Tab-separated table of C-alpha atoms and ligand atoms in Angstrom:
chain	number	residue	atom	x	y	z
A	1	MET	CA	-6.015	6.180	9.038
A	2	PHE	CA	-8.450	7.103	11.815
A	3	ASP	CA	-10.625	4.087	11.013
A	4	THR	CA	-7.917	1.874	12.384
A	5	ASP	CA	-7.750	-2.072	11.992
A	6	GLY	CA	-5.229	-3.684	14.252
A	7	PRO	CA	-2.879	-2.907	17.209
A	8	VAL	CA	-0.109	-1.150	15.022
A	9	ALA	CA	-2.602	1.204	13.468
A	10	GLU	CA	-4.175	1.953	16.821
A	11	GLU	CA	-0.853	2.820	18.420
A	12	ILE	CA	0.084	5.147	15.653
A	13	ALA	CA	-3.366	6.790	15.548
A	14	GLY	CA	-3.138	7.309	19.345
A	15	LEU	CA	0.180	9.095	18.925
A	16	TRP	CA	-1.267	11.158	16.143
A	17	TRP	CA	-4.199	12.355	18.328
A	18	PHE	CA	-1.771	13.189	21.259
A	19	LEU	CA	0.255	15.350	18.841
A	20	LEU	CA	-2.848	17.129	17.450
A	21	VAL	CA	-4.240	17.899	20.930
A	22	LEU	CA	-0.856	19.126	22.271
A	23	GLY	CA	-0.258	21.180	19.098
A	24	THR	CA	-3.763	22.655	19.415
A	25	ILE	CA	-3.076	23.682	23.079
A	26	VAL	CA	0.209	25.288	22.134
A	27	PHE	CA	-1.343	27.131	19.266
A	28	VAL	CA	-4.287	28.534	21.221
A	29	ALA	CA	-2.042	29.513	24.089
A	30	PHE	CA	0.359	31.251	21.681
A	31	ALA	CA	-2.657	32.992	19.880
A	32	MET	CA	-3.936	34.223	23.203
A	33	ALA	CA	-0.574	35.450	24.388
A	34	LEU	CA	-0.162	37.354	21.005
A	35	ALA	CA	-3.492	38.968	21.396
A	36	VAL	CA	-2.688	40.092	24.856
A	37	ALA	CA	0.739	41.426	23.791
A	38	VAL	CA	-0.853	43.338	20.942
A	39	ARG	CA	-3.335	44.972	23.413
A	40	ARG	CA	-0.585	45.721	25.888
A	41	GLY	CA	1.550	47.181	23.118
A	42	ARG	CA	-1.268	49.690	22.364
A	43	ALA	CA	-1.458	50.485	26.034
A	44	SER	CA	2.290	51.136	26.292
A	45	ASP	CA	1.977	53.610	23.468
A	46	GLU	CA	0.005	55.445	25.991
A	47	GLY	CA	2.918	55.438	28.436
A	48	ARG	CA	2.731	52.242	30.420
A	49	GLU	CA	6.026	50.312	29.836
A	50	PRO	CA	6.396	46.703	31.120
A	51	SER	CA	9.286	46.202	33.575
A	52	SER	CA	12.504	44.518	32.241
A	53	ARG	CA	11.893	41.684	34.850
A	54	SER	CA	8.493	40.905	33.413
A	55	LEU	CA	10.032	40.915	29.832
A	56	ARG	CA	12.729	38.516	30.838
A	57	ARG	CA	10.133	36.215	32.449
A	58	TRP	CA	8.272	35.992	29.192
A	59	VAL	CA	11.353	35.431	27.043
A	60	ILE	CA	12.908	32.719	29.174
A	61	GLY	CA	9.469	31.096	30.144
A	62	GLY	CA	7.800	31.265	26.782
A	63	GLY	CA	10.837	31.084	24.565
A	64	ALA	CA	12.896	28.309	26.288
A	65	VAL	CA	11.118	26.565	29.164
A	66	LEU	CA	7.765	26.079	27.473
A	67	PRO	CA	9.258	24.701	24.179
A	68	ALA	CA	11.600	22.481	26.084
A	69	VAL	CA	8.754	20.973	28.156
A	70	VAL	CA	6.630	20.441	25.062
A	71	LEU	CA	9.441	18.862	22.982
A	72	VAL	CA	10.544	16.565	25.773
A	73	LEU	CA	6.852	15.498	26.192
A	74	VAL	CA	6.669	14.771	22.475
A	75	LEU	CA	9.908	12.889	22.565
A	76	VAL	CA	8.846	10.702	25.534
A	77	VAL	CA	5.466	9.781	24.081
A	78	THR	CA	6.894	9.159	20.602
A	79	VAL	CA	9.671	6.882	21.925
A	80	ALA	CA	7.081	5.093	24.099
A	81	SER	CA	4.968	4.485	20.895
A	82	MET	CA	8.049	3.274	18.956
A	83	ARG	CA	8.790	0.821	21.748
A	84	ALA	CA	5.218	-0.453	21.723
A	85	LEU	CA	5.461	-1.328	18.067
A	86	PRO	CA	6.975	-4.719	17.295
A	87	ALA	CA	10.498	-4.562	16.108
A	88	ASP	CA	10.955	-8.164	15.185
A	89	ALA	CA	8.231	-10.426	13.748
A	90	PRO	CA	6.965	-13.111	16.126
A	91	THR	CA	7.685	-16.666	15.019
A	92	GLU	CA	4.027	-17.291	14.059
A	93	ALA	CA	4.020	-14.241	11.795
A	94	LEU	CA	3.126	-14.792	8.150
A	95	ARG	CA	5.885	-13.616	5.861
A	96	VAL	CA	4.862	-11.805	2.652
A	97	GLU	CA	7.131	-10.250	0.130
A	98	VAL	CA	5.860	-7.246	-1.738
A	99	VAL	CA	7.923	-5.921	-4.624
A	100	GLY	CA	7.003	-2.581	-6.183
A	101	HIS	CA	7.157	-2.372	-9.977
A	102	ARG	CA	6.192	0.570	-12.259
A	103	TRP	CA	3.189	0.363	-11.679
A	104	TRP	CA	2.014	-2.731	-9.883
A	105	TYR	CA	2.687	-4.963	-6.851
A	106	GLU	CA	4.279	-8.367	-7.012
A	107	ILE	CA	3.202	-10.232	-3.945
A	108	ARG	CA	4.906	-13.519	-2.788
A	109	TYR	CA	4.162	-15.905	0.053
A	110	PRO	CA	7.491	-17.722	0.182
A	111	ASP	CA	6.390	-20.234	2.902
A	112	HIS	CA	3.398	-21.234	0.725
A	113	GLY	CA	4.779	-21.105	-2.789
A	114	VAL	CA	2.150	-18.545	-3.874
A	115	VAL	CA	2.778	-15.608	-6.205
A	116	THR	CA	0.151	-13.126	-7.198
A	117	ALA	CA	-0.134	-9.401	-7.986
A	118	ASN	CA	-2.051	-6.348	-6.702
A	119	GLU	CA	-4.141	-8.455	-4.395
A	120	LEU	CA	-2.810	-8.865	-0.817
A	121	HIS	CA	-4.604	-11.563	1.126
A	122	LEU	CA	-4.077	-11.608	4.800
A	123	PRO	CA	-5.433	-13.844	7.532
A	124	VAL	CA	-7.215	-11.905	10.377
A	125	ASP	CA	-5.672	-11.700	13.914
A	126	ARG	CA	-2.283	-12.923	12.884
A	127	PRO	CA	0.939	-10.908	12.791
A	128	ILE	CA	2.208	-10.210	9.237
A	129	GLU	CA	5.780	-9.615	8.354
A	130	LEU	CA	5.910	-7.642	5.107
A	131	ALA	CA	9.327	-7.596	3.331
A	132	LEU	CA	9.138	-4.595	1.040
A	133	SER	CA	11.440	-3.875	-1.812
A	134	SER	CA	11.236	-2.466	-5.404
A	135	ASP	CA	12.324	-3.667	-8.833
A	136	ASP	CA	12.963	-0.134	-10.115
A	137	VAL	CA	12.307	3.219	-8.506
A	138	ILE	CA	11.242	4.076	-4.938
A	139	HIS	CA	7.627	3.216	-4.144
A	140	SER	CA	5.855	3.370	-0.768
A	141	PHE	CA	3.670	0.827	0.852
A	142	TRP	CA	0.752	2.214	2.827
A	143	VAL	CA	-2.473	0.666	3.899
A	144	PRO	CA	-3.578	3.530	6.179
A	145	ALA	CA	-6.182	1.496	8.074
A	146	LEU	CA	-3.443	-1.062	9.020
A	147	GLY	CA	-0.977	1.672	10.029
A	148	GLY	CA	2.644	2.122	9.161
A	149	LYS	CA	3.984	3.451	5.867
A	150	LEU	CA	7.293	2.387	4.530
A	151	ASP	CA	9.332	2.996	1.474
A	152	MET	CA	9.895	0.210	-1.040
A	153	LEU	CA	13.525	0.680	-2.071
A	154	PRO	CA	15.424	-0.937	-5.035
A	155	ASP	CA	18.528	-1.656	-3.099
A	156	ARG	CA	17.280	-2.923	0.289
A	157	THR	CA	14.498	-4.734	1.975
A	158	ASN	CA	12.362	-2.867	4.520
A	159	THR	CA	10.308	-4.781	7.035
A	160	LEU	CA	6.916	-3.691	8.216
A	161	ILE	CA	5.093	-5.647	10.855
A	162	LEU	CA	1.277	-5.367	10.926
A	163	GLN	CA	-1.832	-7.103	12.092
A	164	ALA	CA	-5.440	-6.857	10.956
A	165	ASP	CA	-8.127	-7.413	13.603
A	166	GLU	CA	-11.186	-7.207	11.296
A	167	VAL	CA	-12.187	-9.083	8.232
A	168	GLY	CA	-12.619	-6.669	5.376
A	169	GLU	CA	-11.080	-4.918	2.409
A	170	HIS	CA	-8.950	-1.880	1.987
A	171	ARG	CA	-8.248	-0.099	-1.358
A	172	THR	CA	-5.153	2.083	-1.335
A	173	SER	CA	-2.386	3.188	-3.626
A	174	CYS	CA	1.265	3.664	-3.792
A	175	ALA	CA	2.380	6.657	-1.455
A	176	GLU	CA	5.477	7.866	-3.120
A	177	PHE	CA	5.442	9.518	-6.573
A	178	CYS	CA	7.033	6.936	-8.940
A	179	GLY	CA	6.198	8.229	-12.480
A	180	LEU	CA	3.347	8.579	-14.913
A	181	GLN	CA	0.976	6.037	-13.487
A	182	HIS	CA	1.778	6.501	-9.740
A	183	ALA	CA	-1.837	7.181	-9.068
A	184	ARG	CA	-3.002	3.984	-10.736
A	185	MET	CA	-0.482	1.805	-8.779
A	186	ARG	CA	-3.220	0.525	-6.482
A	187	LEU	CA	-3.431	-2.328	-4.079
A	188	LEU	CA	-6.452	-4.356	-2.889
A	189	THR	CA	-5.904	-5.754	0.564
A	190	ILE	CA	-8.303	-8.469	1.616
A	191	VAL	CA	-8.373	-9.422	5.237
A	192	GLU	CA	-10.053	-12.866	5.608
A	193	THR	CA	-10.737	-15.522	8.179
A	194	ASP	CA	-8.172	-18.314	8.638
A	195	GLY	CA	-10.350	-20.735	6.738
A	196	ASP	CA	-10.824	-18.405	3.692
A	197	PHE	CA	-7.132	-17.628	3.669
A	198	ASP	CA	-6.143	-21.329	3.744
A	199	ASN	CA	-8.576	-22.002	0.806
A	200	TRP	CA	-7.114	-19.151	-1.049
A	201	VAL	CA	-3.507	-20.387	-0.460
A	202	ALA	CA	-4.516	-23.995	-1.507
A	203	ALA	CA	-6.140	-22.622	-4.821
A	204	ASN	CA	-3.225	-20.244	-5.555
A	205	ARG	CA	-0.392	-22.579	-4.762
A	206	ALA	CA	-1.257	-24.973	-7.472
A	207	SER	CA	0.164	-24.784	-11.039
A	208	ALA	CA	-2.261	-23.785	-13.688
A	209	GLU	CA	-4.597	-26.520	-14.952
A	210	GLU	CA	-4.345	-27.666	-18.569
A	211	PRO	CA	-6.744	-25.893	-20.903
A	212	GLY	CA	-10.182	-27.527	-20.333
A	213	ASP	CA	-11.714	-27.358	-23.906
A	214	PRO	CA	-10.553	-26.832	-27.528
A	215	ALA	CA	-11.191	-23.132	-27.393
A	216	ALA	CA	-8.994	-22.707	-24.313
A	217	ALA	CA	-6.307	-24.920	-25.899
A	218	ARG	CA	-6.380	-22.769	-29.069
A	219	GLY	CA	-6.185	-19.680	-26.686
A	220	GLN	CA	-3.019	-21.010	-25.137
A	221	ASP	CA	-1.431	-21.225	-28.610
A	222	VAL	CA	-2.478	-17.626	-29.121
A	223	TYR	CA	-0.964	-16.726	-25.768
A	224	PHE	CA	2.398	-18.038	-26.805
A	225	ASP	CA	2.246	-16.797	-30.422
A	226	ALA	CA	1.310	-13.289	-29.283
A	227	GLY	CA	4.401	-13.155	-27.033
A	228	CYS	CA	2.606	-13.032	-23.641
A	229	ALA	CA	4.865	-15.629	-22.340
A	230	SER	CA	7.979	-13.538	-22.597
A	231	CYS	CA	6.742	-11.170	-19.849
A	232	HIS	CA	4.206	-13.246	-17.852
A	233	THR	CA	4.413	-16.451	-15.895
A	234	VAL	CA	1.844	-19.249	-15.996
A	235	ARG	CA	3.187	-21.823	-13.532
A	236	GLY	CA	3.155	-25.299	-15.003
A	237	THR	CA	3.781	-24.089	-18.604
A	238	GLN	CA	6.770	-22.770	-20.620
A	239	SER	CA	5.527	-19.293	-19.828
A	240	VAL	CA	8.066	-17.949	-17.324
A	241	GLY	CA	8.482	-14.262	-18.036
A	242	THR	CA	9.076	-12.013	-15.007
A	243	GLU	CA	8.412	-8.474	-16.356
A	244	GLY	CA	4.688	-8.531	-15.811
A	245	PRO	CA	2.317	-10.010	-13.274
A	246	ASP	CA	2.081	-13.769	-12.638
A	247	LEU	CA	-1.038	-14.909	-14.465
A	248	THR	CA	-1.261	-18.502	-13.069
A	249	HIS	CA	-4.512	-17.692	-11.302
A	250	LEU	CA	-5.495	-14.514	-13.051
A	251	ALA	CA	-9.155	-15.369	-13.323
A	252	SER	CA	-9.445	-15.681	-9.568
A	253	ARG	CA	-8.442	-12.047	-9.125
A	254	ARG	CA	-10.934	-9.229	-8.880
A	255	THR	CA	-9.167	-6.455	-10.739
A	256	LEU	CA	-6.894	-5.693	-13.623
A	257	GLY	CA	-3.978	-3.308	-14.113
A	258	ALA	CA	-3.324	-2.801	-10.388
A	259	VAL	CA	-6.942	-2.143	-9.513
A	260	THR	CA	-7.416	0.143	-12.529
A	261	LEU	CA	-10.361	-1.935	-13.838
A	262	GLU	CA	-12.658	-4.630	-12.392
A	263	LEU	CA	-11.703	-7.899	-13.973
A	264	THR	CA	-14.524	-8.712	-16.424
A	265	ASN	CA	-14.372	-10.349	-19.750
A	266	ASP	CA	-15.008	-7.030	-21.608
A	267	ASN	CA	-12.464	-5.192	-19.633
A	268	LEU	CA	-9.832	-7.893	-20.155
A	269	ARG	CA	-10.553	-7.909	-23.914
A	270	ALA	CA	-10.156	-4.015	-24.109
A	271	TRP	CA	-7.088	-4.166	-21.885
A	272	ILE	CA	-5.304	-6.768	-24.013
A	273	ALA	CA	-6.206	-4.864	-27.279
A	274	ASP	CA	-4.679	-1.666	-25.910
A	275	PRO	CA	-3.821	-1.278	-22.211
A	276	HIS	CA	-2.596	2.206	-22.888
A	277	THR	CA	-6.187	3.419	-23.262
A	278	PHE	CA	-6.545	2.841	-19.552
A	279	LYS	CA	-2.976	3.236	-18.302
A	280	SER	CA	-0.660	4.986	-20.644
A	281	GLY	CA	3.068	4.519	-20.343
A	282	ILE	CA	2.978	0.955	-19.055
A	283	GLU	CA	5.324	-1.636	-20.534
A	284	MET	CA	2.710	-3.947	-21.893
A	285	PRO	CA	2.142	-3.247	-25.585
A	286	ALA	CA	-1.112	-3.229	-27.450
A	287	THR	CA	-1.749	-6.679	-29.022
A	288	GLU	CA	-3.288	-7.050	-32.483
A	289	LEU	CA	-5.442	-10.141	-32.546
A	290	THR	CA	-8.391	-11.223	-34.817
A	291	ASP	CA	-11.727	-11.608	-33.082
A	292	GLU	CA	-11.270	-15.347	-33.203
A	293	GLU	CA	-7.846	-15.204	-31.563
A	294	MET	CA	-9.147	-12.839	-28.894
A	295	ASP	CA	-12.074	-15.018	-28.053
A	296	ALA	CA	-9.773	-17.995	-27.761
A	297	LEU	CA	-7.183	-16.142	-25.603
A	298	LEU	CA	-9.956	-14.941	-23.284
A	299	ALA	CA	-11.227	-18.530	-23.009
A	300	TYR	CA	-7.738	-19.681	-22.025
A	301	LEU	CA	-7.180	-16.810	-19.450
A	302	ASP	CA	-10.707	-17.441	-17.979
A	303	GLY	CA	-9.518	-21.034	-17.224
A	304	LEU	CA	-6.641	-19.678	-15.104
A	305	ARG	CA	-8.496	-19.957	-11.846
B	401	CUA	CU1	4.757	3.397	-6.975
B	401	CUA	CU2	4.012	5.661	-6.718
């Protein structure tokens, strides 16, 4: 959160530093006053009593005036920060819907017709309007470098406006305890140039291509026979399940199981055979396939680019 990327994160980090410095000054002043009081107390045991006027000054000054000044200062600076943060998204903002599920992120770009999972692609230097919600329990969206942290609630949509100023990646995770695999509800945020983002949108907007060879075609049959289609969507096919992540462009993603594993052929094979080895408690069941079926299924999934 100190390695900030973008105006929102900078504003929030600036406020945090102000609070830390002010809090440190108050703490040190208090500790010094306490040390002096302890020494004076010892001295008064030897007969030197402070006057009631001096006592009153300490109680009113240190107990009422000083806290009031400090709290008003905190209020003024906090409100100024809140006003500096955008309340409404500018018209050129990119709207992205992020829906929390136990335990993965559904990510939608409604203006572009793109649906993906666990990989948030953002163009650099452009305001982003994130519409956050949840399909089940309360999750929390937080990419510390981009600033802002907001609950993802099942019964309403929260809006978070952000902007990233540097091309790069951020790996983060859900910030509100949401059950067994809360810690493996991770998100990969990829901030990229306008050109790269446009290419990504163009590639991910399209429906899935038809299987390119006999092995992949056989794999598509396995996909439907094994029941994958009842939970997953592959756009352009009869597979329209909504329980699990959209797989239309699975092979173009970098990770598996909400950034639990890197997406490699071996990892995908082991994941399909029994995902609970890596992430117990998730809804996806283990799948019993022969080696031939598994090879074909992987060939099909590898074609979903
Ligand atoms: Cu979702 Cu913790």
